[in-house]
Amino acid sequence: MRKIISFLLLSFVVYALQAQIKDPVKFKTELTPLSDTEAEVVFTAAIDKGWHVYSTDLEDGGPISATFNVDNKSGVELVGKLKPVGKEVATFDKLFEMKVRYFENTAKFVQKVKFTGGAYAIEGYLEYGACDDESCLPPTQVPFKFSGVAKAGNAAATKTEQSKAEQPEQKVVDKADKKEEATSVASKDSSAMMELVPATTTEAATDIQPAVASSELWKPVISDLQALGEEHGQEDMSWIYIFITGFLGGLLALFTPCVWPIIPMTVSFFLKRSKDKKKGIRDAWTYGASIVVIYVALGLAITLIFGASALNALSTNAIFNILFFLMLVIFAASFFGAFEIRLPSKWGNAVDSKAESTTGLLSIFLMAFTLSLVSFSCTGPIIGFLLVQVSTTGSVVAPAIGMLGFAIALALPFTLFALFPSWLKSMPKSGGWMNVIKVTLGFLELAFALKFLSVADLAYGWRLLDRETFLALWIVIFALLGFYLLGKIKFPHDDDDNKVGVTRFFMALISLAFAVYMVPGLWGAPLKAVSAFAPPMQTQDFNLYKNEVHAKFDDYDLGMEYARLNGKPVMLDFTGYGCVNCRKMEAAVWTDPKVSDLINNDYVLITLYVDNKTPLTEPVKIIENGTERTLRTVGDKWSYLQRVKFGANAQPFYVLLDNQGKPLNKSYAYNEDIPKYIEFLQTGLENYKKEK
């Protein structure tokens, strides 16, 4: 899912009184005649911003492909396969380890049909998958039904009947009578489906059979979840994260040889050139504000040139990831002292001379612009890395937010020292320590460069950077950084002082400790601190790590009965084979020893795959929100359970239940905060014990 803009959070207050049903894709269907004997069934979708609909014919093991399915037909034949029409986005998905294709904003699928003459009728559905950056919908069906009369050589059709093709709105019913209706429907359908789908287990088979297909287990608990403090939507900290990242980058840039020596000279210039101290302070503030304006304008310019969606596409494009890798390697070499990246000197001279010939605010602004130009050899690599990182958000304002944080950190000393000139005396003097910071940044740029090479490596299937190879390189890089900080390695611009200060010693200690921390990862340890950067665990050739969580049941009613007989609460895990964030939660959170111990020993874990394609014995027709729908697969059944009982339809979705099917805590969605997840599990366990 793309990142939610902060001012839109107010609109979500309305949804706090509703369930978590998401309806980001709306389809319309029509039958378009091509000739007397041929026509096209056309599906046109409007897709909410941040969501995408997957195309046709994707590889097995990946996301849900769009498919054309026929239940009944007469007098009509299919011609060819379902075809996607329009602009597809093709990219490599790191988690699925495959190339995927999808549509954004709008999608169109076309199925050509041929009339055999006389009366015709065709009924079926389009099935598709949709995801955003945080969650995926279960396989969703768009029903269609057309009938008429076709004659060879005459009009293609004399009568066309179309069912309502738009997806039914998934609205939560809060009125008492509507709740009773939903409950009765759920009860009826659950009983019917219990007869159709044999219960199965994912572990050793047991002889447990449900005592009854209890309607209570399928009864909606939406209001109960709300009473427990149900939260709707993911808390989005991305903008804060981007700002802080930019701010830290600005602080690092301050301590480089290109910026730090300029601070006292600039502040002294403003205080001495004006007899009025207040005016000098005001000029220094203006200088700092000008720095902020310049760098924020740079961030906005990047977005205007490329566009937010283009930046996001670039971040997952294999070729551009190779370019990012090469760019960061060049920046690292520059910081190591191999060469300096500088803008043409005439640019700085021209702006500087213009600043001297002008007065007032323009003169101060041009001085700030001169700083931006002459300090580029130090700030450029940091800015480049920051802009590459924020491109993955796809937000139109992310580069500007990052540059805002960077500029505020860079401008802060100029204004603070102008307000408190006495602080200038306590400023550390320029020296070799500034080059140490540059070289340290060079090591970090080199390490992060491997992240971008990893994406390209997976895209082209080179298998050069499997997880253990990546970790080995990081271990070497951070070990070398530790040795450098201890003075064992020298670069061209380092001084000959062999003494190592206390700060450098502790920095070396941290770097070496981090290198040692990554060593067990060569044998499969999760290494949560680097899981966001390293290749997926599936690329690990040798793995000794066995601390995994496995579901006890993949059937809701059977699992609930087992839990009742054993006196344990239930953890329901609504997931999908094609759910990216489900795999992230399992790798980053479930592998935690405390989490795995709670799930394995204190709960009965029931995992329900909403994209399970195992067919029901017979299709089941149900009425949902006044619209008739057909459940055809086991996945349809579990998706229906999630919508009817919990008012949600996105995965991952975790909910804790007692033995009567009542919630023990508010639900939990995608959030890799392990302490928060442990609290979620422990709260449910405590509430279960209180009930007993």
mmCIF file of C-alpha atoms in Angstrom, residues 119-364:
data_model
loop_
_atom_site.group_PDB
_atom_site.id
_atom_site.type_symbol
_atom_site.label_atom_id
_atom_site.label_comp_id
_atom_site.label_asym_id
_atom_site.label_seq_id
_atom_site.Cartn_x
_atom_site.Cartn_y
_atom_site.Cartn_z
ATOM 1 C CA ALA A 119 -29.937 -17.879 -28.572
ATOM 2 C CA TYR A 120 -26.854 -17.516 -26.407
ATOM 3 C CA ALA A 121 -26.175 -17.210 -22.681
ATOM 4 C CA ILE A 122 -22.974 -16.996 -20.705
ATOM 5 C CA GLU A 123 -22.500 -16.665 -16.962
ATOM 6 C CA GLY A 124 -19.337 -16.622 -14.895
ATOM 7 C CA TYR A 125 -16.894 -14.338 -13.118
ATOM 8 C CA LEU A 126 -13.546 -12.590 -13.375
ATOM 9 C CA GLU A 127 -11.216 -13.399 -10.479
ATOM 10 C CA TYR A 128 -8.352 -11.082 -9.584
ATOM 11 C CA GLY A 129 -5.881 -10.226 -6.845
ATOM 12 C CA ALA A 130 -5.135 -6.760 -5.474
ATOM 13 C CA CYS A 131 -2.510 -5.470 -3.031
ATOM 14 C CA ASP A 132 -1.082 -2.287 -1.632
ATOM 15 C CA ASP A 133 2.179 -1.786 0.278
ATOM 16 C CA GLU A 134 0.753 -3.166 3.531
ATOM 17 C CA SER A 135 -1.928 -5.727 2.746
ATOM 18 C CA CYS A 136 -3.570 -7.858 0.080
ATOM 19 C CA LEU A 137 -7.196 -8.678 -0.594
ATOM 20 C CA PRO A 138 -8.296 -12.289 -0.920
ATOM 21 C CA PRO A 139 -9.073 -13.493 -4.470
ATOM 22 C CA THR A 140 -12.035 -11.332 -5.503
ATOM 23 C CA GLN A 141 -14.721 -12.224 -8.055
ATOM 24 C CA VAL A 142 -16.550 -9.962 -10.485
ATOM 25 C CA PRO A 143 -19.693 -11.782 -11.664
ATOM 26 C CA PHE A 144 -21.185 -11.337 -15.132
ATOM 27 C CA LYS A 145 -24.221 -12.684 -16.974
ATOM 28 C CA PHE A 146 -25.181 -11.998 -20.595
ATOM 29 C CA SER A 147 -27.868 -13.482 -22.827
ATOM 30 C CA GLY A 148 -29.508 -12.704 -26.148
ATOM 31 C CA VAL A 149 -30.017 -13.959 -29.689
ATOM 32 C CA ALA A 150 -27.371 -13.960 -32.392
ATOM 33 C CA LYS A 151 -27.729 -14.906 -36.049
ATOM 34 C CA ALA A 152 -24.958 -15.264 -38.545
ATOM 35 C CA GLY A 153 -25.131 -12.310 -40.903
ATOM 36 C CA ASN A 154 -27.681 -10.411 -38.798
ATOM 37 C CA ALA A 155 -27.389 -8.216 -35.753
ATOM 38 C CA ALA A 156 -24.963 -9.591 -33.249
ATOM 39 C CA ALA A 157 -27.509 -9.586 -30.455
ATOM 40 C CA THR A 158 -31.114 -8.598 -30.101
ATOM 41 C CA LYS A 159 -31.239 -8.783 -26.380
ATOM 42 C CA THR A 160 -28.505 -8.340 -23.817
ATOM 43 C CA GLU A 161 -28.953 -8.845 -20.151
ATOM 44 C CA GLN A 162 -26.181 -7.820 -17.844
ATOM 45 C CA SER A 163 -25.964 -8.488 -14.175
ATOM 46 C CA LYS A 164 -24.817 -5.781 -11.904
ATOM 47 C CA ALA A 165 -21.109 -5.978 -12.566
ATOM 48 C CA GLU A 166 -19.735 -3.626 -9.986
ATOM 49 C CA GLN A 167 -18.486 -5.278 -6.849
ATOM 50 C CA PRO A 168 -20.896 -5.123 -3.953
ATOM 51 C CA GLU A 169 -20.007 -2.538 -1.352
ATOM 52 C CA GLN A 170 -18.573 -4.160 1.742
ATOM 53 C CA LYS A 171 -20.247 -1.939 4.317
ATOM 54 C CA VAL A 172 -20.575 -2.797 7.959
ATOM 55 C CA VAL A 173 -24.126 -3.195 9.184
ATOM 56 C CA ASP A 174 -24.490 -1.623 12.594
ATOM 57 C CA LYS A 175 -28.270 -1.766 13.083
ATOM 58 C CA ALA A 176 -29.587 -4.537 15.272
ATOM 59 C CA ASP A 177 -31.900 -6.013 12.664
ATOM 60 C CA LYS A 178 -29.122 -6.074 10.097
ATOM 61 C CA LYS A 179 -26.822 -7.805 12.584
ATOM 62 C CA GLU A 180 -29.434 -10.486 13.183
ATOM 63 C CA GLU A 181 -29.811 -10.959 9.431
ATOM 64 C CA ALA A 182 -26.034 -11.254 8.992
ATOM 65 C CA THR A 183 -25.881 -13.716 11.883
ATOM 66 C CA SER A 184 -28.589 -15.911 10.444
ATOM 67 C CA VAL A 185 -26.938 -15.855 7.056
ATOM 68 C CA ALA A 186 -23.590 -16.716 8.595
ATOM 69 C CA SER A 187 -25.139 -19.545 10.572
ATOM 70 C CA LYS A 188 -26.875 -20.988 7.536
ATOM 71 C CA ASP A 189 -23.826 -20.739 5.330
ATOM 72 C CA SER A 190 -21.397 -22.072 7.908
ATOM 73 C CA SER A 191 -23.568 -25.141 8.459
ATOM 74 C CA ALA A 192 -23.812 -25.717 4.731
ATOM 75 C CA MET A 193 -20.097 -25.333 4.220
ATOM 76 C CA MET A 194 -19.259 -27.592 7.131
ATOM 77 C CA GLU A 195 -20.966 -30.375 5.199
ATOM 78 C CA LEU A 196 -19.163 -29.504 1.983
ATOM 79 C CA VAL A 197 -15.561 -29.134 3.153
ATOM 80 C CA PRO A 198 -13.924 -31.946 5.109
ATOM 81 C CA ALA A 199 -11.871 -30.699 8.026
ATOM 82 C CA THR A 200 -8.122 -31.144 7.627
ATOM 83 C CA THR A 201 -5.128 -30.639 9.867
ATOM 84 C CA THR A 202 -1.672 -29.453 9.019
ATOM 85 C CA GLU A 203 -0.002 -31.514 11.711
ATOM 86 C CA ALA A 204 -0.526 -35.093 12.748
ATOM 87 C CA ALA A 205 -4.088 -36.146 12.128
ATOM 88 C CA THR A 206 -6.427 -36.241 15.096
ATOM 89 C CA ASP A 207 -9.804 -37.819 15.612
ATOM 90 C CA ILE A 208 -11.365 -34.549 16.738
ATOM 91 C CA GLN A 209 -14.646 -33.739 15.015
ATOM 92 C CA PRO A 210 -16.809 -30.711 15.782
ATOM 93 C CA ALA A 211 -19.631 -31.531 18.145
ATOM 94 C CA VAL A 212 -21.905 -29.262 16.142
ATOM 95 C CA ALA A 213 -21.460 -26.814 13.290
ATOM 96 C CA SER A 214 -22.162 -24.075 15.821
ATOM 97 C CA SER A 215 -23.673 -20.887 14.466
ATOM 98 C CA GLU A 216 -22.203 -19.141 17.508
ATOM 99 C CA LEU A 217 -18.702 -19.658 16.117
ATOM 100 C CA TRP A 218 -19.679 -17.764 12.949
ATOM 101 C CA LYS A 219 -21.624 -15.013 14.698
ATOM 102 C CA PRO A 220 -20.323 -11.485 13.900
ATOM 103 C CA VAL A 221 -18.140 -9.971 16.638
ATOM 104 C CA ILE A 222 -17.464 -6.597 15.026
ATOM 105 C CA SER A 223 -19.001 -4.636 17.892
ATOM 106 C CA ASP A 224 -17.031 -6.748 20.408
ATOM 107 C CA LEU A 225 -13.785 -5.852 18.646
ATOM 108 C CA GLN A 226 -14.724 -2.178 18.720
ATOM 109 C CA ALA A 227 -15.435 -2.406 22.442
ATOM 110 C CA LEU A 228 -11.895 -3.751 22.902
ATOM 111 C CA GLY A 229 -10.462 -0.675 21.218
ATOM 112 C CA GLU A 230 -10.234 -1.913 17.645
ATOM 113 C CA GLU A 231 -7.929 0.259 15.548
ATOM 114 C CA HIS A 232 -8.506 0.660 11.844
ATOM 115 C CA GLY A 233 -5.729 1.269 9.399
ATOM 116 C CA GLN A 234 -2.004 1.092 9.888
ATOM 117 C CA GLU A 235 -0.280 3.764 11.919
ATOM 118 C CA ASP A 236 1.967 5.447 9.405
ATOM 119 C CA MET A 237 5.296 6.637 10.727
ATOM 120 C CA SER A 238 6.965 6.804 7.340
ATOM 121 C CA TRP A 239 6.993 10.603 7.078
ATOM 122 C CA ILE A 240 8.486 10.931 10.548
ATOM 123 C CA TYR A 241 11.044 8.287 9.633
ATOM 124 C CA ILE A 242 11.945 10.132 6.415
ATOM 125 C CA PHE A 243 12.281 13.447 8.268
ATOM 126 C CA ILE A 244 14.481 11.908 10.978
ATOM 127 C CA THR A 245 16.627 10.165 8.354
ATOM 128 C CA GLY A 246 17.106 13.480 6.555
ATOM 129 C CA PHE A 247 17.849 15.265 9.830
ATOM 130 C CA LEU A 248 20.515 12.714 10.773
ATOM 131 C CA GLY A 249 21.996 13.037 7.291
ATOM 132 C CA GLY A 250 22.194 16.799 7.777
ATOM 133 C CA LEU A 251 23.932 16.378 11.128
ATOM 134 C CA LEU A 252 26.510 14.082 9.538
ATOM 135 C CA ALA A 253 27.063 16.603 6.744
ATOM 136 C CA LEU A 254 27.752 19.292 9.361
ATOM 137 C CA PHE A 255 30.835 17.497 10.625
ATOM 138 C CA THR A 256 32.474 17.091 7.222
ATOM 139 C CA PRO A 257 35.459 19.208 6.105
ATOM 140 C CA CYS A 258 33.286 21.041 3.564
ATOM 141 C CA VAL A 259 30.835 22.488 6.093
ATOM 142 C CA TRP A 260 32.202 22.604 9.643
ATOM 143 C CA PRO A 261 34.980 25.182 9.051
ATOM 144 C CA ILE A 262 32.512 27.506 7.319
ATOM 145 C CA ILE A 263 30.204 27.835 10.354
ATOM 146 C CA PRO A 264 32.286 30.210 12.550
ATOM 147 C CA MET A 265 33.321 32.327 9.551
ATOM 148 C CA THR A 266 29.736 32.770 8.376
ATOM 149 C CA VAL A 267 28.329 33.548 11.833
ATOM 150 C CA SER A 268 31.115 36.051 12.537
ATOM 151 C CA PHE A 269 30.489 37.694 9.185
ATOM 152 C CA PHE A 270 26.812 38.339 9.953
ATOM 153 C CA LEU A 271 27.483 39.603 13.486
ATOM 154 C CA LYS A 272 30.344 41.922 12.461
ATOM 155 C CA ARG A 273 28.966 43.357 9.218
ATOM 156 C CA SER A 274 26.090 44.994 11.068
ATOM 157 C CA LYS A 275 26.442 47.341 14.014
ATOM 158 C CA ASP A 276 22.970 46.286 15.105
ATOM 159 C CA LYS A 277 23.269 42.908 16.841
ATOM 160 C CA LYS A 278 19.568 42.165 16.312
ATOM 161 C CA LYS A 279 19.990 42.710 12.575
ATOM 162 C CA GLY A 280 22.982 40.372 12.555
ATOM 163 C CA ILE A 281 20.941 37.672 14.292
ATOM 164 C CA ARG A 282 18.075 38.281 11.858
ATOM 165 C CA ASP A 283 20.460 37.890 8.916
ATOM 166 C CA ALA A 284 21.767 34.617 10.330
ATOM 167 C CA TRP A 285 18.199 33.345 10.700
ATOM 168 C CA THR A 286 17.504 34.388 7.124
ATOM 169 C CA TYR A 287 20.641 32.538 6.032
ATOM 170 C CA GLY A 288 19.440 29.381 7.768
ATOM 171 C CA ALA A 289 15.938 29.747 6.306
ATOM 172 C CA SER A 290 17.491 30.174 2.841
ATOM 173 C CA ILE A 291 19.343 26.866 3.275
ATOM 174 C CA VAL A 292 16.021 25.181 4.129
ATOM 175 C CA VAL A 293 14.287 26.708 1.092
ATOM 176 C CA ILE A 294 17.111 25.640 -1.264
ATOM 177 C CA TYR A 295 17.162 21.986 -0.199
ATOM 178 C CA VAL A 296 13.372 21.625 0.029
ATOM 179 C CA ALA A 297 13.170 23.084 -3.476
ATOM 180 C CA LEU A 298 15.655 20.419 -4.565
ATOM 181 C CA GLY A 299 13.441 17.695 -3.102
ATOM 182 C CA LEU A 300 10.352 19.075 -4.849
ATOM 183 C CA ALA A 301 12.271 19.393 -8.117
ATOM 184 C CA ILE A 302 13.246 15.719 -7.983
ATOM 185 C CA THR A 303 9.587 14.748 -7.618
ATOM 186 C CA LEU A 304 8.384 17.131 -10.326
ATOM 187 C CA ILE A 305 10.989 15.832 -12.773
ATOM 188 C CA PHE A 306 10.426 12.140 -12.174
ATOM 189 C CA GLY A 307 7.030 11.964 -10.476
ATOM 190 C CA ALA A 308 6.258 9.985 -7.324
ATOM 191 C CA SER A 309 5.136 6.869 -9.207
ATOM 192 C CA ALA A 310 8.245 6.990 -11.397
ATOM 193 C CA LEU A 311 10.473 7.187 -8.315
ATOM 194 C CA ASN A 312 8.710 4.171 -6.852
ATOM 195 C CA ALA A 313 9.076 2.266 -10.130
ATOM 196 C CA LEU A 314 12.770 3.143 -10.296
ATOM 197 C CA SER A 315 13.307 1.829 -6.787
ATOM 198 C CA THR A 316 12.269 -1.680 -7.896
ATOM 199 C CA ASN A 317 13.720 -1.578 -11.414
ATOM 200 C CA ALA A 318 16.733 -3.873 -11.846
ATOM 201 C CA ILE A 319 18.686 -1.600 -14.207
ATOM 202 C CA PHE A 320 18.269 1.458 -12.027
ATOM 203 C CA ASN A 321 19.222 -0.530 -8.950
ATOM 204 C CA ILE A 322 22.493 -1.342 -10.702
ATOM 205 C CA LEU A 323 22.944 2.383 -11.360
ATOM 206 C CA PHE A 324 22.176 3.152 -7.708
ATOM 207 C CA PHE A 325 24.760 0.539 -6.710
ATOM 208 C CA LEU A 326 27.419 2.078 -8.960
ATOM 209 C CA MET A 327 26.542 5.580 -7.772
ATOM 210 C CA LEU A 328 26.989 4.657 -4.114
ATOM 211 C CA VAL A 329 30.264 2.859 -4.850
ATOM 212 C CA ILE A 330 31.539 6.038 -6.565
ATOM 213 C CA PHE A 331 30.412 8.129 -3.592
ATOM 214 C CA ALA A 332 32.192 5.710 -1.235
ATOM 215 C CA ALA A 333 35.402 5.935 -3.273
ATOM 216 C CA SER A 334 35.140 9.721 -3.114
ATOM 217 C CA PHE A 335 34.821 9.641 0.669
ATOM 218 C CA PHE A 336 37.805 7.267 0.872
ATOM 219 C CA GLY A 337 39.881 9.940 -0.852
ATOM 220 C CA ALA A 338 40.269 8.470 -4.356
ATOM 221 C CA PHE A 339 38.913 11.709 -5.865
ATOM 222 C CA GLU A 340 36.539 14.556 -5.052
ATOM 223 C CA ILE A 341 33.146 15.094 -6.637
ATOM 224 C CA ARG A 342 32.792 18.809 -7.209
ATOM 225 C CA LEU A 343 30.451 21.014 -9.172
ATOM 226 C CA PRO A 344 32.112 23.324 -11.724
ATOM 227 C CA SER A 345 34.002 26.040 -9.806
ATOM 228 C CA LYS A 346 32.637 28.754 -12.077
ATOM 229 C CA TRP A 347 29.129 28.065 -10.725
ATOM 230 C CA GLY A 348 30.223 28.878 -7.181
ATOM 231 C CA ASN A 349 32.294 31.867 -8.294
ATOM 232 C CA ALA A 350 29.400 33.299 -10.286
ATOM 233 C CA VAL A 351 26.942 32.986 -7.402
ATOM 234 C CA ASP A 352 29.510 34.335 -4.922
ATOM 235 C CA SER A 353 30.234 37.411 -7.023
ATOM 236 C CA LYS A 354 26.514 38.004 -7.441
ATOM 237 C CA ALA A 355 26.069 37.834 -3.665
ATOM 238 C CA GLU A 356 28.779 40.469 -3.175
ATOM 239 C CA SER A 357 27.184 42.851 -5.682
ATOM 240 C CA THR A 358 23.722 42.681 -4.172
ATOM 241 C CA THR A 359 22.284 43.620 -0.802
ATOM 242 C CA GLY A 360 19.414 42.647 1.451
ATOM 243 C CA LEU A 361 17.650 39.290 1.427
ATOM 244 C CA LEU A 362 18.840 38.375 -2.066
ATOM 245 C CA SER A 363 22.458 38.716 -0.981
ATOM 246 C CA ILE A 364 21.910 36.409 2.003
#
